[in-house]
Amino acid sequence: MNIIDGKAFAEKIREKVKSQVKILKQNHNIVPGLAVVLVGEDPASKVYVKNKGIQTKNVGMNSFEYKLDEKVDETKLLDLVKKLNDDPNVHGILCQLPLPKHLNEDMIINTIKPDKDVDGFHISNVGLLNTGQKSMVPCTPLGCLMLLREFVGNLEGKKATVIGRSNIVGKPMFNLLLSENCTVTVVHSKTKNIEEICINSDILVAAVGRPNFVKSSWVKPGSVIIDVGINRISIEENGETKAKLVGDVDFENCSKVANGITPVPGGVGPMTISCLLANTLVACCRSNNIKEPQELTL
Ligand code: NAP
């Protein structure tokens, strides 16, 4: 069994982004800029936004952060997005999800200019990906695909199963694996006999949001598992209750059967931010008619 080290691979991507940012500055006097909009006080979102800001600056890009009140008026948020659409120093725009319930998430995402939609959630980018055209690819599935390409190599003809059909992970993952010529099955909460489907899969991508959902008896010997899940559980240690981060896969037992598996933490998570930086760089190159670095995109 091999642990697929997403943390190390994500670091390599950030290094590549950093050197490309340097070249852009030297040769074209352009600094890529990422604008992140945070609405409200959700603790997890605040941590994500803070990390994104730090890593954006670390690779030499400009980071613009906008923090809006929980009760912000929808028009005010839309006006901000439109302002960022028109700002030539901003090449990527991201609205941290989830947004408070009174805001129309779809409308806000679809107001972002598709070329600046570095999360790849705009309906135009969804359609482009779906039809196999050049698009902004959602960061988490992009990170999963990069790990699979690195670890497995050619994916053609592989049987892949994606557990979960969300718009941000499951569905784009299906499309990406299909464009790699995998034979892909998507399973969800209404699927019958999930384990029978999983056991025949060369590649298993779990994006469910349930700790230890994938059992070792579901895993084909020699297969590769990408665990997207991030679940916070409580464990008892030395009489104390502690919080622990786990994925959707029973790592301890599945790792004995699979050939490769991503850990949680240290697998897909770090890839997501690195792919966000890669997408921002790509968006900047495209908007300036500069050839985008092939190794950082699809
Ligand atoms: P989501 O929107 O809640 O979707 C979960 C999917 O799992 C749904 O399609 C759901 O099926 C399916 N599901 C739930 N219970 C199931 C069951 N018992 N059997 C089979 N399928 C079941 O979640 P998400 O946004 O895709 O995220 C999934 C996980 O990935 C979460 O833990 C999240 O925190 C994590 N995540 C990690 C990253 C990262 O950077 N590493 C990024 C995004 C998400 P239905 O459609 O039928 O309800």
PDB file of N, CA, C and O in Angstrom, residues 1-2 204 212-225 227 248-262:
ATOM      1  N   MET A   1       0.837  -1.208   0.000  1.00  0.00           N
ATOM      2  CA  MET A   1       0.000   0.000   0.000  1.00  0.00           C
ATOM      3  C   MET A   1       0.871   1.257   0.000  1.00  0.00           C
ATOM      4  O   MET A   1       1.883   1.319   0.670  1.00  0.00           O
ATOM      5  N   ASN A   2       0.455   2.235  -0.782  1.00  0.00           N
ATOM      6  CA  ASN A   2       1.159   3.513  -0.819  1.00  0.00           C
ATOM      7  C   ASN A   2       0.227   4.619  -0.338  1.00  0.00           C
ATOM      8  O   ASN A   2      -0.915   4.696  -0.784  1.00  0.00           O
ATOM      9  N   LEU A 204     -11.644   4.628  -6.711  1.00  0.00           N
ATOM     10  CA  LEU A 204     -12.789   4.968  -5.872  1.00  0.00           C
ATOM     11  C   LEU A 204     -12.586   6.392  -5.358  1.00  0.00           C
ATOM     12  O   LEU A 204     -11.554   6.684  -4.737  1.00  0.00           O
ATOM     13  N   ASN A 212     -15.754   7.180   7.981  1.00  0.00           N
ATOM     14  CA  ASN A 212     -15.594   5.717   7.836  1.00  0.00           C
ATOM     15  C   ASN A 212     -16.705   5.058   7.030  1.00  0.00           C
ATOM     16  O   ASN A 212     -17.098   3.929   7.306  1.00  0.00           O
ATOM     17  N   PHE A 213     -17.221   5.767   6.038  1.00  0.00           N
ATOM     18  CA  PHE A 213     -18.325   5.235   5.232  1.00  0.00           C
ATOM     19  C   PHE A 213     -17.856   4.055   4.367  1.00  0.00           C
ATOM     20  O   PHE A 213     -18.528   3.036   4.268  1.00  0.00           O
ATOM     21  N   VAL A 214     -16.697   4.193   3.754  1.00  0.00           N
ATOM     22  CA  VAL A 214     -16.193   3.138   2.862  1.00  0.00           C
ATOM     23  C   VAL A 214     -15.426   2.094   3.682  1.00  0.00           C
ATOM     24  O   VAL A 214     -14.444   2.403   4.337  1.00  0.00           O
ATOM     25  N   LYS A 215     -15.915   0.864   3.610  1.00  0.00           N
ATOM     26  CA  LYS A 215     -15.321  -0.232   4.388  1.00  0.00           C
ATOM     27  C   LYS A 215     -14.331  -1.023   3.527  1.00  0.00           C
ATOM     28  O   LYS A 215     -14.436  -1.027   2.295  1.00  0.00           O
ATOM     29  N   SER A 216     -13.439  -1.737   4.204  1.00  0.00           N
ATOM     30  CA  SER A 216     -12.408  -2.478   3.455  1.00  0.00           C
ATOM     31  C   SER A 216     -13.025  -3.574   2.575  1.00  0.00           C
ATOM     32  O   SER A 216     -12.477  -3.915   1.531  1.00  0.00           O
ATOM     33  N   SER A 217     -14.184  -4.096   2.971  1.00  0.00           N
ATOM     34  CA  SER A 217     -14.829  -5.159   2.164  1.00  0.00           C
ATOM     35  C   SER A 217     -15.379  -4.611   0.837  1.00  0.00           C
ATOM     36  O   SER A 217     -15.774  -5.369  -0.041  1.00  0.00           O
ATOM     37  N   TRP A 218     -15.413  -3.269   0.681  1.00  0.00           N
ATOM     38  CA  TRP A 218     -15.911  -2.664  -0.560  1.00  0.00           C
ATOM     39  C   TRP A 218     -14.765  -2.422  -1.558  1.00  0.00           C
ATOM     40  O   TRP A 218     -15.001  -1.981  -2.677  1.00  0.00           O
ATOM     41  N   VAL A 219     -13.543  -2.636  -1.095  1.00  0.00           N
ATOM     42  CA  VAL A 219     -12.385  -2.173  -1.864  1.00  0.00           C
ATOM     43  C   VAL A 219     -11.780  -3.303  -2.687  1.00  0.00           C
ATOM     44  O   VAL A 219     -11.489  -4.385  -2.173  1.00  0.00           O
ATOM     45  N   LYS A 220     -11.577  -3.036  -3.984  1.00  0.00           N
ATOM     46  CA  LYS A 220     -10.943  -4.021  -4.866  1.00  0.00           C
ATOM     47  C   LYS A 220      -9.438  -4.063  -4.547  1.00  0.00           C
ATOM     48  O   LYS A 220      -8.788  -2.995  -4.510  1.00  0.00           O
ATOM     49  N   PRO A 221      -8.872  -5.244  -4.345  1.00  0.00           N
ATOM     50  CA  PRO A 221      -7.434  -5.299  -4.077  1.00  0.00           C
ATOM     51  C   PRO A 221      -6.634  -4.630  -5.199  1.00  0.00           C
ATOM     52  O   PRO A 221      -6.919  -4.837  -6.378  1.00  0.00           O
ATOM     53  N   GLY A 222      -5.695  -3.795  -4.823  1.00  0.00           N
ATOM     54  CA  GLY A 222      -4.850  -3.121  -5.817  1.00  0.00           C
ATOM     55  C   GLY A 222      -5.437  -1.844  -6.381  1.00  0.00           C
ATOM     56  O   GLY A 222      -4.825  -1.197  -7.237  1.00  0.00           O
ATOM     57  N   SER A 223      -6.603  -1.456  -5.909  1.00  0.00           N
ATOM     58  CA  SER A 223      -7.233  -0.240  -6.456  1.00  0.00           C
ATOM     59  C   SER A 223      -6.651   1.021  -5.795  1.00  0.00           C
ATOM     60  O   SER A 223      -5.797   0.941  -4.920  1.00  0.00           O
ATOM     61  N   VAL A 224      -7.151   2.163  -6.267  1.00  0.00           N
ATOM     62  CA  VAL A 224      -6.673   3.444  -5.734  1.00  0.00           C
ATOM     63  C   VAL A 224      -7.871   4.214  -5.165  1.00  0.00           C
ATOM     64  O   VAL A 224      -8.911   4.327  -5.820  1.00  0.00           O
ATOM     65  N   ILE A 225      -7.691   4.733  -3.952  1.00  0.00           N
ATOM     66  CA  ILE A 225      -8.799   5.430  -3.274  1.00  0.00           C
ATOM     67  C   ILE A 225      -8.432   6.892  -3.033  1.00  0.00           C
ATOM     68  O   ILE A 225      -7.376   7.202  -2.497  1.00  0.00           O
ATOM     69  N   ASP A 227      -9.883  10.004  -1.022  1.00  0.00           N
ATOM     70  CA  ASP A 227     -10.840  10.318   0.040  1.00  0.00           C
ATOM     71  C   ASP A 227     -11.014  11.831   0.149  1.00  0.00           C
ATOM     72  O   ASP A 227     -10.133  12.546   0.625  1.00  0.00           O
ATOM     73  N   ASP A 248     -13.882   9.995   4.577  1.00  0.00           N
ATOM     74  CA  ASP A 248     -15.068   9.157   4.388  1.00  0.00           C
ATOM     75  C   ASP A 248     -14.710   7.674   4.342  1.00  0.00           C
ATOM     76  O   ASP A 248     -15.578   6.824   4.199  1.00  0.00           O
ATOM     77  N   VAL A 249     -13.406   7.403   4.399  1.00  0.00           N
ATOM     78  CA  VAL A 249     -12.929   6.028   4.185  1.00  0.00           C
ATOM     79  C   VAL A 249     -12.316   5.499   5.471  1.00  0.00           C
ATOM     80  O   VAL A 249     -11.610   6.234   6.165  1.00  0.00           O
ATOM     81  N   ASP A 250     -12.598   4.245   5.792  1.00  0.00           N
ATOM     82  CA  ASP A 250     -11.941   3.597   6.930  1.00  0.00           C
ATOM     83  C   ASP A 250     -10.473   3.366   6.528  1.00  0.00           C
ATOM     84  O   ASP A 250     -10.117   2.328   5.973  1.00  0.00           O
ATOM     85  N   PHE A 251      -9.674   4.372   6.801  1.00  0.00           N
ATOM     86  CA  PHE A 251      -8.298   4.403   6.288  1.00  0.00           C
ATOM     87  C   PHE A 251      -7.494   3.194   6.760  1.00  0.00           C
ATOM     88  O   PHE A 251      -6.828   2.531   5.962  1.00  0.00           O
ATOM     89  N   GLU A 252      -7.591   2.900   8.034  1.00  0.00           N
ATOM     90  CA  GLU A 252      -6.741   1.857   8.609  1.00  0.00           C
ATOM     91  C   GLU A 252      -6.937   0.518   7.873  1.00  0.00           C
ATOM     92  O   GLU A 252      -5.966  -0.138   7.490  1.00  0.00           O
ATOM     93  N   ASN A 253      -8.186   0.146   7.661  1.00  0.00           N
ATOM     94  CA  ASN A 253      -8.437  -1.160   7.042  1.00  0.00           C
ATOM     95  C   ASN A 253      -8.408  -1.121   5.518  1.00  0.00           C
ATOM     96  O   ASN A 253      -7.907  -2.049   4.884  1.00  0.00           O
ATOM     97  N   CYS A 254      -8.909  -0.041   4.918  1.00  0.00           N
ATOM     98  CA  CYS A 254      -8.915   0.045   3.449  1.00  0.00           C
ATOM     99  C   CYS A 254      -7.484   0.131   2.915  1.00  0.00           C
ATOM    100  O   CYS A 254      -7.185  -0.361   1.825  1.00  0.00           O
ATOM    101  N   SER A 255      -6.603   0.754   3.686  1.00  0.00           N
ATOM    102  CA  SER A 255      -5.222   0.907   3.211  1.00  0.00           C
ATOM    103  C   SER A 255      -4.508  -0.443   3.112  1.00  0.00           C
ATOM    104  O   SER A 255      -3.511  -0.564   2.414  1.00  0.00           O
ATOM    105  N   LYS A 256      -5.068  -1.456   3.778  1.00  0.00           N
ATOM    106  CA  LYS A 256      -4.454  -2.796   3.692  1.00  0.00           C
ATOM    107  C   LYS A 256      -4.842  -3.495   2.387  1.00  0.00           C
ATOM    108  O   LYS A 256      -4.226  -4.460   1.989  1.00  0.00           O
ATOM    109  N   VAL A 257      -5.895  -3.018   1.746  1.00  0.00           N
ATOM    110  CA  VAL A 257      -6.400  -3.679   0.527  1.00  0.00           C
ATOM    111  C   VAL A 257      -6.022  -2.891  -0.734  1.00  0.00           C
ATOM    112  O   VAL A 257      -5.664  -3.468  -1.763  1.00  0.00           O
ATOM    113  N   ALA A 258      -6.094  -1.565  -0.636  1.00  0.00           N
ATOM    114  CA  ALA A 258      -5.837  -0.723  -1.822  1.00  0.00           C
ATOM    115  C   ALA A 258      -4.341  -0.642  -2.120  1.00  0.00           C
ATOM    116  O   ALA A 258      -3.507  -0.885  -1.249  1.00  0.00           O
ATOM    117  N   ASN A 259      -4.042  -0.273  -3.363  1.00  0.00           N
ATOM    118  CA  ASN A 259      -2.638  -0.047  -3.739  1.00  0.00           C
ATOM    119  C   ASN A 259      -2.195   1.364  -3.356  1.00  0.00           C
ATOM    120  O   ASN A 259      -1.037   1.597  -3.035  1.00  0.00           O
ATOM    121  N   GLY A 260      -3.157   2.302  -3.415  1.00  0.00           N
ATOM    122  CA  GLY A 260      -2.842   3.692  -3.064  1.00  0.00           C
ATOM    123  C   GLY A 260      -4.043   4.337  -2.407  1.00  0.00           C
ATOM    124  O   GLY A 260      -5.189   4.028  -2.765  1.00  0.00           O
ATOM    125  N   ILE A 261      -3.791   5.226  -1.464  1.00  0.00           N
ATOM    126  CA  ILE A 261      -4.914   5.866  -0.759  1.00  0.00           C
ATOM    127  C   ILE A 261      -4.464   7.231  -0.243  1.00  0.00           C
ATOM    128  O   ILE A 261      -3.313   7.397   0.180  1.00  0.00           O
ATOM    129  N   THR A 262      -5.377   8.216  -0.325  1.00  0.00           N
ATOM    130  CA  THR A 262      -5.038   9.544   0.221  1.00  0.00           C
ATOM    131  C   THR A 262      -5.430   9.583   1.698  1.00  0.00           C
ATOM    132  O   THR A 262      -6.513   9.128   2.073  1.00  0.00           O
TER     133      THR A 262
END
